Coordinates of C-alpha atoms and ligand atoms in Angstrom, one line a residue:
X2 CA 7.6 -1.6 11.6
X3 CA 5.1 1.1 11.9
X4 CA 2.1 -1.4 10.9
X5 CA 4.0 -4.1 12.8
X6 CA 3.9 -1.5 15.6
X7 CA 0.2 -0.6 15.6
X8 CA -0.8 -4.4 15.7
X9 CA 0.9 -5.3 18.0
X10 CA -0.6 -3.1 20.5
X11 CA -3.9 -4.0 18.9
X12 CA -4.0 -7.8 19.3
X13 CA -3.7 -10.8 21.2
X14 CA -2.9 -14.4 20.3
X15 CA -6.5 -15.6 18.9
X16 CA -7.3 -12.8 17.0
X17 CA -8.5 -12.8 13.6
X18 CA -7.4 -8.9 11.5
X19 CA -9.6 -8.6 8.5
X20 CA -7.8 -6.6 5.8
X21 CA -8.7 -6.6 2.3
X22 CA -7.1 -9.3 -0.1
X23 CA -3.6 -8.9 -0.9
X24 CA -3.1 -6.6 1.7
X25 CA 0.7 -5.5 2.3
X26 CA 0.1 -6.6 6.0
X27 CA -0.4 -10.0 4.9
X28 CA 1.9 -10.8 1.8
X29 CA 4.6 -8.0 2.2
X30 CA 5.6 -8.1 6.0
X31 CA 6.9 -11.1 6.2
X32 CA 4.5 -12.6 8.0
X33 CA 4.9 -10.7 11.3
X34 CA 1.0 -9.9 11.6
X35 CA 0.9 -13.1 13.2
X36 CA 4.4 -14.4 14.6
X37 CA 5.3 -10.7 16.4
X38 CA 1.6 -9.2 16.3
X39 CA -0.5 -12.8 17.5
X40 CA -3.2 -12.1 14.7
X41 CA -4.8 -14.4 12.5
X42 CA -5.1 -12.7 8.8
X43 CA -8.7 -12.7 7.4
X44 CA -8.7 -11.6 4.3
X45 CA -11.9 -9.8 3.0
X46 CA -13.0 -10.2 -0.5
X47 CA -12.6 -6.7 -2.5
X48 CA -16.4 -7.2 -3.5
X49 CA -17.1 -3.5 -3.2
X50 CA -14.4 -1.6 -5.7
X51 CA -10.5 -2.6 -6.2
X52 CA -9.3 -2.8 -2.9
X53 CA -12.1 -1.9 -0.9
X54 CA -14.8 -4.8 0.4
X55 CA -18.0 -4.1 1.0
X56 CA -19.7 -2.7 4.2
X57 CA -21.5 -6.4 4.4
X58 CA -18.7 -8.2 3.9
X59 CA -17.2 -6.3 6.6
X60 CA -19.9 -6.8 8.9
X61 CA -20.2 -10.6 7.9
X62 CA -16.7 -11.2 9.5
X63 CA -16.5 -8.8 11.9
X64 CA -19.8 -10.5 13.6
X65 CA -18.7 -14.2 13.0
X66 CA -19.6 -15.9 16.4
X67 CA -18.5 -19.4 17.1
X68 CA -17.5 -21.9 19.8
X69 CA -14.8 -21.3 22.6
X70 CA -12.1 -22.3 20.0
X71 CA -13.4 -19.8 17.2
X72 CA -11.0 -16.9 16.1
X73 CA -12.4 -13.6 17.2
X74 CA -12.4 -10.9 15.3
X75 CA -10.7 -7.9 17.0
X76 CA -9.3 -5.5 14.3
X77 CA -10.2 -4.5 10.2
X78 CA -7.1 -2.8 9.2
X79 CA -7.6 -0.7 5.9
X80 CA -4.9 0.4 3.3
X81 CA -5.0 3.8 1.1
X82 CA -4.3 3.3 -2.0
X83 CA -4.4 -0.6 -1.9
X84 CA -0.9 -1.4 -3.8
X85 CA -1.8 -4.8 -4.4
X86 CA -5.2 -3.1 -5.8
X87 CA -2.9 -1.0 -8.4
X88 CA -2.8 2.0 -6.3
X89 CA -6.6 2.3 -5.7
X90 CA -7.9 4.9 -3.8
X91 CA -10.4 4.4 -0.8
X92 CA -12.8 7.6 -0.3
X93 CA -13.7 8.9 2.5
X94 CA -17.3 8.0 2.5
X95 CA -16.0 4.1 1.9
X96 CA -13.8 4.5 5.0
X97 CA -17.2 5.5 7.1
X98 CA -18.9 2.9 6.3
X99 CA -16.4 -0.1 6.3
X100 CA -15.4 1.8 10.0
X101 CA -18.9 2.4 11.0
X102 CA -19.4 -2.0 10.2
X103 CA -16.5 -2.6 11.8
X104 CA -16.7 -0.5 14.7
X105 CA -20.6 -1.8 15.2
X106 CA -19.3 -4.9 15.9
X107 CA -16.6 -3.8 18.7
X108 CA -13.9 -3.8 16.3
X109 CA -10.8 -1.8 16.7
X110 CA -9.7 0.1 13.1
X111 CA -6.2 0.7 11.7
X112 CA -5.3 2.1 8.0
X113 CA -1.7 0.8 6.6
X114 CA -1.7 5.0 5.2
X115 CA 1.9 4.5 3.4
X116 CA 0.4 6.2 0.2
X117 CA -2.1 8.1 1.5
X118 CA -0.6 11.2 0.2
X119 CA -1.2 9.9 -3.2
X120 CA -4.7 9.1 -2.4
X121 CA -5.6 12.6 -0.7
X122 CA -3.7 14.1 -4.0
X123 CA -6.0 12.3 -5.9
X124 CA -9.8 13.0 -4.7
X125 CA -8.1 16.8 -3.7
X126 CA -8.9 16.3 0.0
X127 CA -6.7 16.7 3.3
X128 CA -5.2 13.8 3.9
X129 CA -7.3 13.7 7.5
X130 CA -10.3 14.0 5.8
X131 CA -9.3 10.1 4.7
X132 CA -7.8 9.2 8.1
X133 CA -9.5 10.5 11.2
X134 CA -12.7 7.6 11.2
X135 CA -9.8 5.0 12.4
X136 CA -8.2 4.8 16.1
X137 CA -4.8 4.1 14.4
X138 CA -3.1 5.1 11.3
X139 CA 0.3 4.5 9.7
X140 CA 1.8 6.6 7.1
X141 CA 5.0 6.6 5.0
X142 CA 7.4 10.1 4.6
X143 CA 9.4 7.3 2.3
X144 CA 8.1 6.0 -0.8
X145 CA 6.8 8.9 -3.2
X146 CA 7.3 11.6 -1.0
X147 CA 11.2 10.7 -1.2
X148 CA 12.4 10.4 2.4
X149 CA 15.2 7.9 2.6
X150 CA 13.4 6.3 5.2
X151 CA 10.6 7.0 7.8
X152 CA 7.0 6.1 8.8
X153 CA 4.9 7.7 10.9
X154 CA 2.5 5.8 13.4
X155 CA -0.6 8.1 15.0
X156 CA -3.2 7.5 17.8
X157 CA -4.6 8.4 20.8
X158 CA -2.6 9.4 23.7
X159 CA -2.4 6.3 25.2
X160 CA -1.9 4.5 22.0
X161 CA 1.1 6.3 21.6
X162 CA 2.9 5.4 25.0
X163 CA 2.2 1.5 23.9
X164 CA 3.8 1.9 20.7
X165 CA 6.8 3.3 21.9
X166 CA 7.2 0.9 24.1
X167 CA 6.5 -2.1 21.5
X168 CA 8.9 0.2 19.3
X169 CA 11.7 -0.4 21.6
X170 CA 10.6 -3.9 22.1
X171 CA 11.3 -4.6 18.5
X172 CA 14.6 -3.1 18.2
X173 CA 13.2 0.6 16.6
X174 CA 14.9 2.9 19.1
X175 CA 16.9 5.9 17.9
X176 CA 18.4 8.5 19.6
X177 CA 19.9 11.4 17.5
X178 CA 16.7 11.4 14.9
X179 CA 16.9 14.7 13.8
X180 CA 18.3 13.9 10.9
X181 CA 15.6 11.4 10.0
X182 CA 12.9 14.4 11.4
X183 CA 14.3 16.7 8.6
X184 CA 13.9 14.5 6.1
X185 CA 10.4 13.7 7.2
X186 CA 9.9 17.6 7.3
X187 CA 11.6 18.0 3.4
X188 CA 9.0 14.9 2.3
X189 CA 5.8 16.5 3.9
X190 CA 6.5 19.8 2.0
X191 CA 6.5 17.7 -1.6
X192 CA 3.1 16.1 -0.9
X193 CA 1.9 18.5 -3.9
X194 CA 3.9 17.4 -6.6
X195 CA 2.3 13.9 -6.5
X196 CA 0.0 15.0 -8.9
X197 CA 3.1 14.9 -11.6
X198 CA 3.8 11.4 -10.7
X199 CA 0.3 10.3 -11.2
X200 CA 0.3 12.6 -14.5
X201 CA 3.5 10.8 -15.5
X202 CA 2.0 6.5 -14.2
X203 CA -0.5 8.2 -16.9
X204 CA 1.9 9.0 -19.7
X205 CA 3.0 5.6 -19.3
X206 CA -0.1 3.7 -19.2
X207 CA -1.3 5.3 -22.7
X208 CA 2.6 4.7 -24.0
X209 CA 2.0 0.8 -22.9
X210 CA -1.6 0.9 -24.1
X211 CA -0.2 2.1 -27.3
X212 CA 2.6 -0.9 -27.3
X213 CA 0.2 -3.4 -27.1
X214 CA 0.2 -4.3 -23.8
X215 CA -2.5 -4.4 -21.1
X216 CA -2.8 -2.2 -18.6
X217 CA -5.4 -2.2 -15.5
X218 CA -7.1 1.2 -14.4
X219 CA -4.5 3.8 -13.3
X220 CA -5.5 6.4 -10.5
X221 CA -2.2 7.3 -8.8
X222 CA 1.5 6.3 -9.2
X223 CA 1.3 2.6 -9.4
X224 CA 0.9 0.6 -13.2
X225 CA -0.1 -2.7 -13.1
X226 CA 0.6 -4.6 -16.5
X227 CA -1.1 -8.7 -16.5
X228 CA 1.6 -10.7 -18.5
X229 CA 1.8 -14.2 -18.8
X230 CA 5.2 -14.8 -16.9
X231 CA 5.7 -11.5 -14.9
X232 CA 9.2 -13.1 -13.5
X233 CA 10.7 -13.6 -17.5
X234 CA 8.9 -10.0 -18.5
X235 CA 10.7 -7.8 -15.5
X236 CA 13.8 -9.8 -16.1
X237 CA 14.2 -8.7 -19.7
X238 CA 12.6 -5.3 -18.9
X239 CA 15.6 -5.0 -16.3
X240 CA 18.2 -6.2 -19.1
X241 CA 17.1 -2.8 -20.9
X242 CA 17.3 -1.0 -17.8
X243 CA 13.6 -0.6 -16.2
X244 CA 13.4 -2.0 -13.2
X245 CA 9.6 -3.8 -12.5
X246 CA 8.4 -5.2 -9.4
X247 CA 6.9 -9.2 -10.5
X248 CA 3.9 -10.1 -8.9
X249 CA 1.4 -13.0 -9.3
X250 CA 0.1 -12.3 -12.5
X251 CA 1.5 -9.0 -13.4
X252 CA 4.4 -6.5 -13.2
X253 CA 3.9 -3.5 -11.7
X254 CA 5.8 -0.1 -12.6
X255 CA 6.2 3.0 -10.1
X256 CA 6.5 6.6 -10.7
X257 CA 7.5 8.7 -7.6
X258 CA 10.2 11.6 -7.7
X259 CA 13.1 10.3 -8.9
X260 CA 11.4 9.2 -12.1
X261 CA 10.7 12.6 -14.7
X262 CA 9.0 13.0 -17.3
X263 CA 11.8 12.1 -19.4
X264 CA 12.3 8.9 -17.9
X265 CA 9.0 7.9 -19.1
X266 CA 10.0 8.3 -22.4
X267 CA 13.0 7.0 -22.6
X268 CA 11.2 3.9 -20.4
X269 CA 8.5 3.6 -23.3
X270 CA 11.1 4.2 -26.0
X271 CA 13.2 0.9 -25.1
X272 CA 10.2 -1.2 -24.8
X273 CA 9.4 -0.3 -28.2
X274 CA 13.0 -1.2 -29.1
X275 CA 12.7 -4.4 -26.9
X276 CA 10.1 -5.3 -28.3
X277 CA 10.7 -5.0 -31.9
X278 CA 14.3 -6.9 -31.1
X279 CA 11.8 -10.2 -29.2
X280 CA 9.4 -10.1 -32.6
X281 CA 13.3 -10.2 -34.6
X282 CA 14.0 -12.6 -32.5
X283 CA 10.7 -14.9 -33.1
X284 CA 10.5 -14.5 -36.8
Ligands
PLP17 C1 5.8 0.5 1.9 C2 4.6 0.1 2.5 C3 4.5 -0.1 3.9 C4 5.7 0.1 4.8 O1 6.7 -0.7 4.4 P1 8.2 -0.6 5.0 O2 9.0 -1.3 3.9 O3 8.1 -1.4 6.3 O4 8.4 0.8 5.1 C5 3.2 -0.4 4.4 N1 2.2 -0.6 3.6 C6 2.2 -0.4 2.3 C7 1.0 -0.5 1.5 C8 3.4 0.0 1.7 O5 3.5 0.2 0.4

C-alpha cells in the first residue's frame, strides 16, 4: 500500500512508470500500478549493474516523444536493494544520476525503499544519504527489521496531505496505531544488526557453494539459487523444513532476524542430507 500510495498520487491514466526489470511494483503488487495507480509499467533494462539501468537508458525513455496517443512518461520509480536483482544494492552516486536523467526530462522520482536498511548497512552510509535525490520514498519497518507489519511513505508537505487522503481512499485508515508506532520504533532501533543477516545469507551462500549448487552474487540478506525447476526444488526443500520462495528460474532464500546462525546450519546440514537421500534415490 505504501508504493500503491505514492503512485497514486503521482500518476494519471496515460502514464508510462519506468522501473527497472522485475521490479516488485510490477510483478509483486498485483498489478495495482496500473488498475488503482492509472500507470503504464515500463520496464527499463538493468544494462548498468544488477538492478540498476543505466543513466542513458533512463534518459532514452524518459524523453520518448510521440503522437497524441503515445504514453508519456511521468515517473522512474527506483528500488533499494532490487529483490528481484538478488538483493542488489543501488549507490548513491547511481541514484544521482538515474534521478538527475530522469528529473532532466520533467520526470517525477519515487524509490520502493522496503530494504533500504540493508542497503545503507551495506555501503555503511545513512540511510538518507541513499534516499533524499527522490521526491517520494517508501520504506519497510517489516521485513528484516522484524516489525509485524508497517511501511512508511515520505515526501514533501504537500505530498503527504495527498497520500493520506489516497490512504483512506484505499481502505488504510487506522485509528489506535500506537501499537503499530511501537513496533515501528522497536524495528528502527535493530537497523544495526542487519550486518549479521547479511554475514549469515553469506554463511549460506559458501555452505550451498560448497553443495554443489549455484549461487548468484550475494550483497545483503537475499540468496538467489538458478535451478532447473525452482517449483519441484522449494517443494522438496520445504518437505525438509526450509521454506524458499520459487521464482522464474531460481529459488530464493532470506535471512532476516528470526533466522540465527544456527539455523543456517542446521538449513545447510539437511540439504546435505537431502541431497544424499535424491542421489540414493537416483542410483
Ligand atoms: C515487501 C516489499 C514491498 C512492500 O510489500 P508489502 O507486502 O505491501 O508490505 C515493496 N517493495 C519491495 C521490494 C518489497 O520487498
Amino acid at each position: 500500500m505504501g508504493n500503491l500510495v505514492a503512485l497514486r498520487v503521482h500518476l494519471r491514466p496515460g502514464d508510462s512508470i519506468l522501473a527497472p526489470a522485475d521490479a516488485h511494483i510490477f510483478d509483486n503488487e498485483v498489478g495495482t500500478v496500473s488498475w488503482l495507480a492509472g500507470g503504464f509499467p515500463k520496464p527499463l533494462e538493468c544494462d548498468h549493474r544488477p538492478g540498476v539501468p543505466s543513466a542513458e537508458t533512463v534518459s532514452a525513455a524518459a524523453t520518448a516523444t510521440g503522437p497524441y496517443f503515445a504514453l508519456r512518461p511521468t515517473l522512474l520509480c527506483l528500488e533499494n536493494t532490487h529483490a528481484a536483482a538478488g538483493g542488489a544494492v543501488v549507490t548513491a552516486d547511481d541514484s544521482s544520476a538515474l534521478v538527475a536523467a530522469a528529473r532532466s526530462a520533467g520526470l517525477t522520482t519515487h524509490l520502493d525503499g522496503a530494504r533500504i536498511w540493508n542497503a545503507a548497512v551495506h555501503l555503511g552510509v545513512d540511510p538518507g544519504e541513499l534516499t533524499s535525490e527522490f521526491d517520494t520514498v517508501q520504506v519497510c519497518l517489516s521485513k528484516g527489521l522484524g516489525a509485524p507489519v508497517g511501511s512508511v511513505v515520505c515526501g514533501s508537505e504537500a505530498f503527504v496531505t495527498e497520500a493520506r487522503r489516497v490512504r483512506k481512499m484505499l481502505g488504510g485508515g487506522v485509528r489506535q496505531a500506537g501499537i503499530l508506532g511501537a513496533a515501528g520504533l522497536v524495528a528502527l532501533e535493530r537497523i544495526d544488526r542487519l550486518a549479521l543477516d547479511h554475514h549469515h545469507a553469506s554463511v549460506l551462500a559458501d555452505g550451498l557453494l560448497d553443495r554443489g549448487w549455484t549461487v548468484s552474487p550475494v550483497t545483503t540478506n537475499i540468496v538467489m539459487t538458478p535451478v532447473d525447476n525452482p517449483v519441484d526444488t522449494a517443494e522438496s526443500l520445504s518437505a525438509v523444513g526450509i521454506r524458499v520462495l520459487p521464482s522464474r528460474s531460481a529459488v530464493r532464500w532470506m535471512t532476516y532476524s528470526g533466522v540465527s546462525l544456527d539455523d543456517v546450519h542446521c538449513a545447510l546440514d539437511r540439504v546435505t542430507d537431502w541431497t544424499s537421500s535424491a542421489q540414493q534415490r537416483a542410483s
